[in-house]
Amino acid sequence: MTASTRRQFLRSAAAAAAASQLPLQQAVAAPARSRRAATGARVSERAWRELERRLRGRVLRPGEAGYARASLPFNRRYADTTPAGIARCTGEDDVREAVVWAREHDVPLAARSGGHSYAGYSTTRGLLIDLGAMRSVRVDDEAGTVLAQAGARNTGLYAALQPYDVAISAGRCPTVGIGGLALGGGFGFSSRALGLTRDSLVETRLVTASGRILRITRDRHPDLFWALRGGGGGNFGISTQFRFRTSPVSSVGLYDLTWDAEHAPKVMLALETMMRDAPHTLSCRMGMGSNGRDAPTVTALGQLFGPVAQLRELLAPVLAVARPRRSLIARRTFWQAKDHFFHNTPVDRFAVKSSFVEGPLTEQALDVIARGVRRYPGSTNADGGGVALYAWGGRIGRVPAGATAFVHRHASWLMAYDASWTARDSRSTVARNLDWLGGFAEELRPHVSGSAYQNFIDRSQRDWRRAYYGSNFERLAAVKRRVDPDDLFSFRQGV
Ligand SMILES: Cc1cc2nc3c(=O)[nH]c(=O)nc-3n(C[C@H](O)[C@H](O)[C@H](O)COP(=O)(O)OP(=O)(O)OC[C@H]3O[C@@H](n4cnc5c(N)ncnc54)[C@H](O)[C@@H]3O)c2cc1C
């Protein structure tokens, strides 16, 4: 077969298979991928033009208008990994054509929805398959569902839901993509009450390595339905859209409290005690942060799906420990609270590590946190460094660990520690930030479990297979072997 007839064959095979029920790997009869092509640099200009012809969306190449901006990941730490080309997909067919083309030309690929991967995994030197323009969100009020394309952002999702006063649990960063958020779990201030983002998933569509498009539900491709609920982005194919079950929401009691750091361990211990017996309708994020110059602060932020009087009662023992420097406890609509929680992280460079805590957070652990944050060396990034602790449990913990790919069901807290800097900082400042983060993680190790959150993916995570997927890893690997035996969707910490 000549190259061009082979390409035609591959295209028509992919199209035919999309509508058929062929076994997952039979659609595109491409050879196993060679590992030769580490970049897309060897691909001919003709081939790139052909990709352009196949897509309804644009293909951006280095130097073209829009390329530089479109290639940038949210975490600028990984901005040096630039793609040979960017497929700006306008719909599912574009995604499929891009996957088939990349496979056919042996070009490495990465999918991007919102581009917020902590570890920069939606970057590649090959073909970046960008779903960022696929952002439509449609609510079906009668069915009690919302259909979001993978490139929709938290902000677009909430905006579509608000007129109906229904919600799903989603994140607090306005620009995080639903694609990455849902595939790795997805938590926010409603998760103890409503479950994780992925817990309300009822259907998704996936473009596989072979170019098939699968509709995936509990009954259709149940193994993939299991794997895509917590198995992490970038592993099994490219999800183009997600249908979630919605829940009605109305008003909440909101709290936002700030104390001086001298109260840190005592206040945090009181918050930990409060959350131990709290109703699942109460959420809590406690944090301690520093910019390396001013005195650190301790914060507590959350909401209660319930009356403010009940919220005050729940918070009373915490407020009795120390008087906050700033305090807001008030009734808000769900949507006002969501706006209050929205946090625009500066778009720059950062590193994040995470650990789940099982059992109570001890006084010693909180002491390590308080001392560690005080040692933060500082940088020119306004976000500085620190620790955030998100209360787990509630509805999150009501799903058995093996029922979906998201194994972290029985934790009490998710702990995230981060350091940030900017391009203006010297190498030694960056090194000091990373040393601080690594040292902090080591000090905390005796106080946390070995598990970590796959959506806070960290290139230096020890034993990441166990940390992110625990006892679910083997089953995930088996699904992966079946759906993508040639490892087309591959990255450093890919299943
Ligand atoms: C500022 C900030 C705030 C955050 N806040 C929260 C929060 O409140 N709650 C929370 O749970 N998480 C939060 N996260 C983490 C976030 O959930 C993950 O980083 C998530 O993976 C981002 O999704 P994305 O689509 O924006 O990222 P991307 O970088 O586009 O994708 C992440 C990974 O998924 C793959 N991928 C992307 N799209 C697809 C697709 N359609 N199909 C298959 N694979 C795909 C990518 O290749 C990459 O490996 C936050 C992250 C940041 C940077």
Coordinates of C-alpha atoms and ligand atoms in Angstrom, one line a residue:
M1 CA 0.0 0.0 0.0
T2 CA 1.4 3.4 -0.9
A3 CA 1.5 6.1 1.8
S4 CA -1.4 8.0 0.4
T5 CA -3.6 4.9 -0.1
R6 CA -2.7 3.8 3.4
R7 CA -3.8 7.2 4.7
Q8 CA -7.1 6.9 2.8
F9 CA -7.6 3.5 4.2
L10 CA -6.9 4.6 7.7
R11 CA -9.3 7.5 7.3
S12 CA -12.2 5.4 6.0
A13 CA -11.5 2.6 8.5
A14 CA -11.7 5.1 11.3
A15 CA -14.9 6.6 9.9
A16 CA -16.5 3.2 9.4
A17 CA -15.4 2.0 12.8
A18 CA -16.9 5.0 14.5
A19 CA -20.3 3.8 13.7
S20 CA -19.7 0.1 14.1
Q21 CA -19.3 -2.3 17.1
L22 CA -15.8 -3.5 16.2
P23 CA -13.6 -4.6 19.0
L24 CA -11.8 -1.6 20.5
Q25 CA -8.5 -2.0 18.6
Q26 CA -9.7 -3.1 15.2
A27 CA -10.6 0.2 13.7
V28 CA -7.2 1.5 12.6
A29 CA -4.9 -1.1 11.4
A30 CA -1.8 1.0 12.2
P31 CA 1.4 -0.8 13.3
A32 CA 2.4 -0.6 16.9
R33 CA 3.9 2.8 17.5
S34 CA 7.6 3.1 17.1
R35 CA 9.2 5.2 19.8
R36 CA 11.3 6.9 17.2
A37 CA 9.4 10.1 16.9
A38 CA 9.9 12.0 20.1
T39 CA 8.7 15.2 18.4
G40 CA 6.6 16.1 15.4
A41 CA 9.6 17.8 13.8
R42 CA 10.1 15.1 11.1
V43 CA 6.6 15.2 9.7
S44 CA 6.5 16.7 6.2
E45 CA 4.8 20.0 5.5
R46 CA 2.5 18.1 3.2
A47 CA 1.3 16.0 6.1
W48 CA 0.6 19.0 8.2
R49 CA -1.4 20.5 5.3
E50 CA -3.3 17.3 5.1
L51 CA -4.2 17.5 8.8
E52 CA -5.4 21.0 8.1
R53 CA -7.7 19.8 5.3
R54 CA -9.1 17.1 7.5
L55 CA -10.1 19.4 10.3
R56 CA -12.8 22.0 10.5
G57 CA -10.8 23.9 13.1
R58 CA -7.4 25.4 12.5
V59 CA -4.0 23.9 12.7
L60 CA -1.4 26.3 14.2
R61 CA 2.3 25.8 13.5
P62 CA 5.2 27.6 15.2
G63 CA 5.4 31.2 14.1
E64 CA 1.8 31.5 13.0
A65 CA -0.5 34.0 14.6
G66 CA -2.1 32.6 17.7
Y67 CA 0.4 29.8 18.1
A68 CA 2.4 31.3 20.9
R69 CA -0.6 31.9 23.1
A70 CA -2.3 28.7 22.3
S71 CA 0.7 26.6 23.1
L72 CA 1.1 28.0 26.7
P73 CA 0.1 25.7 29.6
F74 CA -1.4 27.3 32.7
N75 CA 1.7 26.4 34.7
R76 CA 4.3 28.4 32.9
R77 CA 7.0 26.2 34.5
Y78 CA 6.4 23.9 31.5
A79 CA 6.0 26.5 28.8
D80 CA 9.3 25.5 27.1
T81 CA 7.7 22.3 25.9
T82 CA 6.2 23.6 22.7
P83 CA 4.2 21.6 20.2
A84 CA 5.1 21.0 16.5
G85 CA 1.4 21.7 15.8
I86 CA -1.8 22.5 17.5
A87 CA -5.1 21.1 16.3
R88 CA -7.8 23.6 17.5
C89 CA -10.7 21.2 17.5
T90 CA -14.2 22.5 16.9
G91 CA -16.0 19.2 17.6
E92 CA -15.7 15.5 18.1
D93 CA -14.9 14.7 14.4
D94 CA -11.9 17.1 14.6
V95 CA -10.7 15.3 17.7
R96 CA -11.0 11.9 15.9
E97 CA -9.2 13.1 12.8
A98 CA -6.4 14.6 14.9
V99 CA -5.9 11.3 16.8
V100 CA -5.9 9.2 13.6
W101 CA -3.5 11.6 11.9
A102 CA -1.1 11.5 14.9
R103 CA -1.2 7.8 15.0
E104 CA -0.7 7.4 11.2
H105 CA 2.3 9.8 11.3
D106 CA 3.8 8.4 14.5
V107 CA 3.6 11.8 16.1
P108 CA 3.3 11.9 19.9
L109 CA 0.1 13.7 21.1
A110 CA -1.4 15.3 24.2
A111 CA -5.0 16.4 24.8
R112 CA -5.7 19.7 26.4
S113 CA -9.1 20.9 27.8
G114 CA -8.3 23.7 30.2
G115 CA -4.5 23.4 30.2
H116 CA -4.3 23.4 34.1
S117 CA -2.3 20.2 34.6
Y118 CA 0.0 20.9 37.6
A119 CA 2.7 18.9 36.0
G120 CA 2.3 20.3 32.5
Y121 CA 1.0 17.1 31.0
S122 CA -1.1 18.8 28.4
T123 CA 2.1 19.9 26.7
T124 CA 3.9 17.9 24.0
R125 CA 6.6 18.3 21.3
G126 CA 4.2 16.6 18.9
L127 CA 0.6 17.4 18.2
L128 CA -1.4 19.2 20.9
I129 CA -5.1 18.3 20.5
D130 CA -6.7 21.4 21.9
L131 CA -10.4 21.1 23.0
G132 CA -10.4 24.5 24.5
A133 CA -12.9 25.9 22.0
M134 CA -15.3 23.0 22.6
R135 CA -17.0 24.7 25.5
S136 CA -20.8 24.4 25.1
V137 CA -22.8 23.5 28.2
R138 CA -26.5 22.6 27.9
V139 CA -28.8 21.9 30.8
D140 CA -31.7 19.5 30.4
D141 CA -33.9 20.6 33.3
E142 CA -36.5 17.9 32.8
A143 CA -33.9 15.1 32.7
G144 CA -32.0 16.7 35.6
T145 CA -28.7 16.6 33.7
V146 CA -26.1 18.9 32.2
L147 CA -24.1 18.1 29.1
A148 CA -20.7 19.8 29.0
Q149 CA -18.1 19.6 26.3
A150 CA -14.6 18.8 27.6
G151 CA -13.2 22.3 27.0
A152 CA -15.9 24.0 29.1
R153 CA -14.4 25.7 32.1
N154 CA -15.8 25.8 35.7
T155 CA -17.0 29.4 35.1
G156 CA -19.0 28.4 31.9
L157 CA -20.4 25.3 33.6
Y158 CA -21.7 27.3 36.6
A159 CA -23.0 30.1 34.4
A160 CA -25.1 27.6 32.5
L161 CA -26.5 25.9 35.6
Q162 CA -27.3 29.1 37.6
P163 CA -30.6 30.0 35.7
Y164 CA -32.0 26.6 36.7
D165 CA -30.7 26.7 40.4
V166 CA -29.1 23.3 39.9
A167 CA -25.4 22.4 40.4
I168 CA -22.8 19.7 40.3
S169 CA -19.8 19.7 42.5
A170 CA -17.0 21.5 40.6
G171 CA -13.8 23.4 41.3
R172 CA -13.0 26.9 42.5
C173 CA -10.7 28.0 39.8
P174 CA -12.8 29.7 37.1
T175 CA -10.6 28.5 34.2
V176 CA -9.9 24.8 35.1
G177 CA -11.3 22.6 32.2
I178 CA -14.1 20.2 32.9
G179 CA -12.1 17.5 30.9
G180 CA -9.2 17.2 33.3
L181 CA -11.3 18.0 36.4
A182 CA -13.8 15.2 35.8
L183 CA -11.4 12.5 34.6
G184 CA -9.2 12.8 37.7
G185 CA -12.0 13.3 40.3
G186 CA -12.9 17.0 40.8
F187 CA -13.7 18.4 44.2
G188 CA -14.9 21.8 45.5
F189 CA -17.0 23.3 48.2
S190 CA -20.0 21.2 47.5
S191 CA -18.2 17.8 47.3
R192 CA -19.0 16.6 50.8
A193 CA -22.7 17.3 50.1
L194 CA -22.9 16.3 46.4
G195 CA -19.9 14.0 45.8
L196 CA -17.0 14.6 43.5
T197 CA -17.5 16.0 40.0
R198 CA -17.0 12.5 38.6
D199 CA -19.5 11.0 41.0
S200 CA -22.4 12.6 39.1
L201 CA -21.1 11.5 35.7
V202 CA -23.8 9.5 33.8
E203 CA -22.3 9.4 30.3
T204 CA -19.2 10.5 28.4
R205 CA -18.0 10.1 24.8
L206 CA -14.4 9.0 24.1
V207 CA -12.3 9.0 21.0
T208 CA -10.0 6.0 21.3
A209 CA -6.5 5.4 20.0
S210 CA -8.0 3.4 17.1
G211 CA -10.2 6.4 16.1
R212 CA -13.5 5.0 17.3
I213 CA -16.0 7.1 19.1
L214 CA -17.5 5.4 22.0
R215 CA -20.6 6.4 24.0
I216 CA -19.8 5.3 27.5
T217 CA -22.4 4.7 30.3
R218 CA -22.8 2.4 33.2
D219 CA -24.2 -0.2 30.7
R220 CA -22.1 0.5 27.6
H221 CA -18.4 -0.2 28.0
P222 CA -18.7 -0.6 31.8
D223 CA -15.0 -1.0 32.3
L224 CA -14.3 2.3 30.6
F225 CA -17.1 3.9 32.5
W226 CA -15.3 2.7 35.7
A227 CA -11.9 3.8 34.5
L228 CA -12.9 7.3 33.3
R229 CA -14.3 8.1 36.7
G230 CA -11.0 8.8 38.5
G231 CA -8.5 7.2 36.2
G232 CA -7.0 10.5 35.3
G233 CA -6.8 12.6 32.1
G234 CA -4.6 11.5 29.2
N235 CA -4.8 7.8 29.7
F236 CA -7.5 6.0 27.8
G237 CA -8.4 8.3 24.9
I238 CA -9.9 11.8 24.5
S239 CA -13.2 12.5 26.2
T240 CA -15.2 15.0 24.1
Q241 CA -18.2 15.5 26.4
F242 CA -19.6 14.6 29.8
R243 CA -23.2 14.4 31.0
F244 CA -23.7 14.9 34.7
R245 CA -26.7 14.5 37.0
T246 CA -27.5 17.8 38.6
S247 CA -28.8 18.6 42.1
P248 CA -31.0 21.5 43.2
V249 CA -29.3 24.2 45.2
S250 CA -30.6 27.3 47.0
S251 CA -29.0 29.3 49.8
V252 CA -26.0 28.4 52.0
G253 CA -24.3 29.7 55.1
L254 CA -20.9 31.0 54.0
Y255 CA -17.9 31.5 56.3
D256 CA -14.5 33.1 55.6
L257 CA -12.3 33.5 58.6
T258 CA -8.7 34.7 59.0
W259 CA -6.4 34.5 62.1
D260 CA -2.9 35.6 62.8
A261 CA -0.4 32.7 62.5
E262 CA 0.3 32.6 66.3
H263 CA -3.1 30.8 66.6
A264 CA -2.3 28.3 63.9
P265 CA -2.1 24.9 65.5
K266 CA -4.9 25.6 68.1
V267 CA -7.3 27.0 65.5
M268 CA -6.5 24.2 63.0
L269 CA -7.0 21.6 65.7
A270 CA -10.4 23.1 66.5
L271 CA -11.4 23.0 62.8
E272 CA -10.3 19.4 62.6
T273 CA -12.4 18.5 65.6
M274 CA -15.4 20.4 64.1
M275 CA -15.1 18.5 60.9
R276 CA -14.8 15.1 62.6
D277 CA -18.5 15.1 63.5
A278 CA -19.8 17.7 61.0
P279 CA -22.8 17.0 58.8
H280 CA -22.0 16.2 55.2
T281 CA -23.6 19.5 54.3
L282 CA -20.6 21.4 55.8
S283 CA -17.4 22.0 53.8
C284 CA -14.1 23.3 55.0
R285 CA -10.8 24.4 53.5
M286 CA -8.3 25.5 56.1
G287 CA -5.1 27.0 55.0
M288 CA -1.9 28.6 56.1
G289 CA 0.1 30.6 53.7
S290 CA 3.0 33.0 53.5
N291 CA 4.6 35.2 50.9
G292 CA 7.9 35.1 52.7
R293 CA 7.8 38.7 53.8
D294 CA 4.7 39.4 55.9
A295 CA 3.6 37.3 58.8
P296 CA 1.7 34.1 57.7
T297 CA -2.1 33.8 58.2
V298 CA -4.4 31.0 58.9
T299 CA -7.7 30.8 57.0
A300 CA -10.9 28.8 57.1
L301 CA -13.4 28.9 54.2
G302 CA -16.5 26.9 53.5
Q303 CA -20.2 26.7 53.3
L304 CA -23.1 24.9 55.0
F305 CA -26.1 23.8 53.0
G306 CA -28.3 24.9 55.9
P307 CA -29.2 27.9 58.0
V308 CA -26.6 30.4 59.3
A309 CA -27.7 29.8 62.9
Q310 CA -26.6 26.2 62.5
L311 CA -23.4 27.3 60.9
R312 CA -22.6 29.6 63.9
E313 CA -23.3 26.8 66.3
L314 CA -20.9 24.5 64.4
L315 CA -18.2 27.2 64.3
A316 CA -18.6 28.3 67.9
P317 CA -15.9 26.0 69.4
V318 CA -13.5 27.2 66.7
L319 CA -14.3 30.9 67.4
A320 CA -13.9 30.3 71.1
V321 CA -10.2 29.2 70.6
A322 CA -9.1 32.6 69.1
R323 CA -10.8 35.6 67.8
P324 CA -10.4 35.9 64.0
R325 CA -8.7 39.0 62.6
R326 CA -11.3 39.0 59.8
S327 CA -14.6 37.2 59.9
L328 CA -17.5 36.8 57.6
I329 CA -20.4 34.4 58.4
A330 CA -23.5 35.1 56.4
R331 CA -26.3 33.8 54.3
R332 CA -25.6 33.8 50.6
T333 CA -27.2 32.2 47.5
F334 CA -25.3 29.2 46.3
W335 CA -24.1 31.4 43.3
Q336 CA -22.9 34.3 45.5
A337 CA -20.9 31.8 47.6
K338 CA -19.5 30.2 44.4
D339 CA -18.3 33.7 43.3
H340 CA -16.8 34.3 46.8
F341 CA -14.9 31.0 46.5
F342 CA -13.6 31.7 43.0
H343 CA -9.8 32.2 43.2
N344 CA -7.8 33.5 40.3
T345 CA -4.3 32.0 40.8
P346 CA -1.7 34.1 39.2
V347 CA -0.8 32.6 35.8
D348 CA 2.9 31.8 36.4
R349 CA 5.2 29.0 37.8
F350 CA 4.4 26.7 40.6
A351 CA 4.9 23.3 42.1
V352 CA 2.3 21.4 44.2
K353 CA 2.4 18.2 46.2
S354 CA -0.5 16.5 47.8
S355 CA -1.3 13.8 50.4
F356 CA -4.4 12.3 51.8
V357 CA -4.7 12.2 55.6
E358 CA -6.4 9.1 57.0
G359 CA -7.7 9.4 60.5
P360 CA -7.5 12.6 62.5
L361 CA -4.9 15.3 61.9
T362 CA -2.7 15.2 64.9
E363 CA -1.5 18.1 66.9
Q364 CA 2.1 17.2 65.9
A365 CA 1.1 17.3 62.2
L366 CA -0.4 20.7 62.6
D367 CA 2.7 21.8 64.4
V368 CA 4.9 20.7 61.5
I369 CA 2.6 22.6 59.2
A370 CA 2.8 25.8 61.2
R371 CA 6.5 25.7 61.6
G372 CA 7.0 24.7 57.9
V373 CA 5.0 27.6 56.5
R374 CA 6.9 30.1 58.7
R375 CA 10.1 28.9 56.9
Y376 CA 8.7 29.6 53.4
P377 CA 11.6 31.4 51.7
G378 CA 9.5 33.8 49.5
S379 CA 9.5 34.7 45.8
T380 CA 8.1 37.4 43.6
N381 CA 4.8 35.5 43.1
A382 CA 2.0 37.0 45.1
D383 CA 0.6 33.5 45.8
G384 CA 3.8 32.5 47.8
G385 CA 3.7 29.1 49.4
G386 CA 1.7 27.2 52.0
V387 CA -0.7 24.4 52.8
A388 CA -4.3 23.9 52.1
L389 CA -6.4 21.2 53.8
Y390 CA -9.7 20.2 52.3
A391 CA -12.1 18.2 54.5
W392 CA -12.9 14.9 52.8
G393 CA -15.7 12.6 53.8
G394 CA -19.5 13.1 53.5
R395 CA -20.8 11.9 50.1
I396 CA -17.3 11.4 48.8
G397 CA -16.8 8.6 51.4
R398 CA -20.0 6.9 50.7
V399 CA -18.8 5.3 47.4
P400 CA -16.7 2.1 47.9
A401 CA -13.0 2.5 46.9
G402 CA -13.2 0.0 44.1
A403 CA -16.6 1.1 42.7
T404 CA -15.0 3.7 40.5
A405 CA -11.3 4.3 39.6
F406 CA -11.2 7.0 42.3
V407 CA -9.7 5.1 45.2
H408 CA -9.4 7.9 47.8
R409 CA -12.7 7.4 49.5
H410 CA -11.9 7.0 53.2
A411 CA -9.5 9.9 53.8
S412 CA -10.3 12.6 56.4
W413 CA -8.4 15.4 54.7
L414 CA -6.7 16.2 51.4
M415 CA -3.6 18.2 52.0
A416 CA -1.9 20.2 49.2
Y417 CA 1.3 22.1 49.7
D418 CA 2.6 24.5 47.1
A419 CA 5.4 26.9 46.2
S420 CA 5.2 29.5 43.5
W421 CA 7.6 31.9 41.7
T422 CA 7.8 34.0 38.6
A423 CA 10.1 34.4 35.6
R424 CA 11.7 37.3 37.5
D425 CA 13.0 35.1 40.3
S426 CA 16.6 33.9 40.2
R427 CA 17.5 30.3 39.9
S428 CA 18.5 30.2 43.5
T429 CA 15.1 31.5 44.6
V430 CA 13.4 28.8 42.5
A431 CA 15.8 26.2 44.0
R432 CA 15.0 27.5 47.6
N433 CA 11.3 27.2 46.8
L434 CA 11.6 23.6 45.6
D435 CA 13.9 22.6 48.4
W436 CA 11.4 24.1 50.9
L437 CA 8.5 22.1 49.3
G438 CA 10.5 18.9 49.2
G439 CA 11.7 19.3 52.8
F440 CA 8.2 20.1 54.0
A441 CA 6.8 17.0 52.3
E442 CA 9.4 14.9 54.0
E443 CA 8.7 16.3 57.4
L444 CA 5.0 15.7 56.9
R445 CA 5.4 12.1 55.6
P446 CA 5.0 10.4 59.0
H447 CA 1.7 12.3 59.5
V448 CA 0.0 11.5 56.2
S449 CA -0.9 8.4 54.1
G450 CA 1.1 7.5 51.0
S451 CA -1.9 8.4 48.8
A452 CA -2.1 11.6 46.7
Y453 CA -4.6 13.2 44.5
Q454 CA -4.2 12.4 40.8
N455 CA -5.5 15.8 39.8
F456 CA -2.7 17.4 41.7
I457 CA -0.3 15.4 39.7
D458 CA 3.3 15.8 40.7
R459 CA 6.3 14.6 38.7
S460 CA 8.3 13.9 41.8
Q461 CA 5.5 11.9 43.6
R462 CA 7.0 8.7 45.1
D463 CA 5.5 5.4 44.0
W464 CA 2.9 7.3 42.0
R465 CA 0.9 4.3 40.8
R466 CA 0.0 3.4 44.3
A467 CA -0.2 7.0 45.5
Y468 CA -2.8 8.0 42.8
Y469 CA -4.6 4.7 42.1
G470 CA -3.9 2.4 45.0
S471 CA -5.6 -1.0 44.7
N472 CA -7.4 0.1 41.5
F473 CA -4.1 0.4 39.5
E474 CA -4.1 -3.2 38.2
R475 CA -7.6 -2.9 36.9
L476 CA -6.8 0.4 35.3
A477 CA -3.7 -1.0 33.6
A478 CA -5.9 -3.9 32.2
V479 CA -8.4 -1.5 30.8
K480 CA -5.5 0.5 29.3
R481 CA -4.0 -2.6 27.6
R482 CA -7.3 -3.3 26.0
V483 CA -8.2 0.1 24.8
D484 CA -4.8 1.5 24.0
P485 CA -2.3 -1.5 23.6
D486 CA 0.2 0.6 21.7
D487 CA 0.3 3.3 24.3
L488 CA -0.7 6.1 22.0
F489 CA -1.9 8.1 24.9
S490 CA 1.2 8.2 27.0
F491 CA 3.0 10.5 29.4
R492 CA 5.5 10.2 32.2
Q493 CA 2.9 9.2 34.8
G494 CA 0.4 7.6 32.4
V495 CA -1.4 4.4 33.4
Ligands
LIG1 C1 -5.3 27.1 39.6 C2 -5.8 25.7 39.8 C3 -6.9 25.5 40.6 C4 -7.4 24.2 40.7 N1 -8.5 23.9 41.6 C5 -9.0 22.7 41.7 C6 -10.1 22.4 42.5 O1 -10.7 23.3 43.1 N2 -10.6 21.1 42.5 C7 -10.0 20.1 41.9 O2 -10.4 19.0 42.0 N3 -8.9 20.3 41.1 C8 -8.4 21.6 41.0 N4 -7.3 21.8 40.2 C9 -6.6 20.7 39.6 C10 -7.3 20.3 38.3 O3 -8.5 19.5 38.5 C11 -6.4 19.5 37.4 O4 -5.2 20.2 37.1 C12 -7.1 19.1 36.1 O5 -6.4 18.1 35.5 C13 -7.1 20.3 35.1 O6 -7.9 20.0 34.0 P1 -7.7 20.8 32.7 O7 -8.6 20.3 31.7 O8 -7.8 22.3 33.0 O9 -6.2 20.5 32.4 P2 -5.4 19.9 31.1 O10 -4.0 20.4 31.4 O11 -6.0 20.3 29.9 O12 -5.5 18.4 31.3 C14 -5.0 17.7 32.4 C15 -4.7 16.2 32.0 O13 -5.8 15.6 31.4 C16 -5.6 15.3 30.0 N5 -6.8 15.7 29.3 C17 -7.2 17.0 29.1 N6 -8.4 17.0 28.5 C18 -8.7 15.7 28.2 C19 -9.7 15.1 27.6 N7 -10.7 15.8 27.1 N8 -9.7 13.7 27.5 C20 -8.7 13.0 28.0 N9 -7.7 13.6 28.6 C21 -7.7 14.9 28.7 C22 -4.3 16.1 29.6 O14 -3.6 15.6 28.6 C23 -3.6 16.2 30.9 O15 -2.9 15.0 31.1 C24 -6.8 23.1 40.1 C25 -5.7 23.4 39.2 C26 -5.2 24.6 39.1 C27 -4.0 24.9 38.2

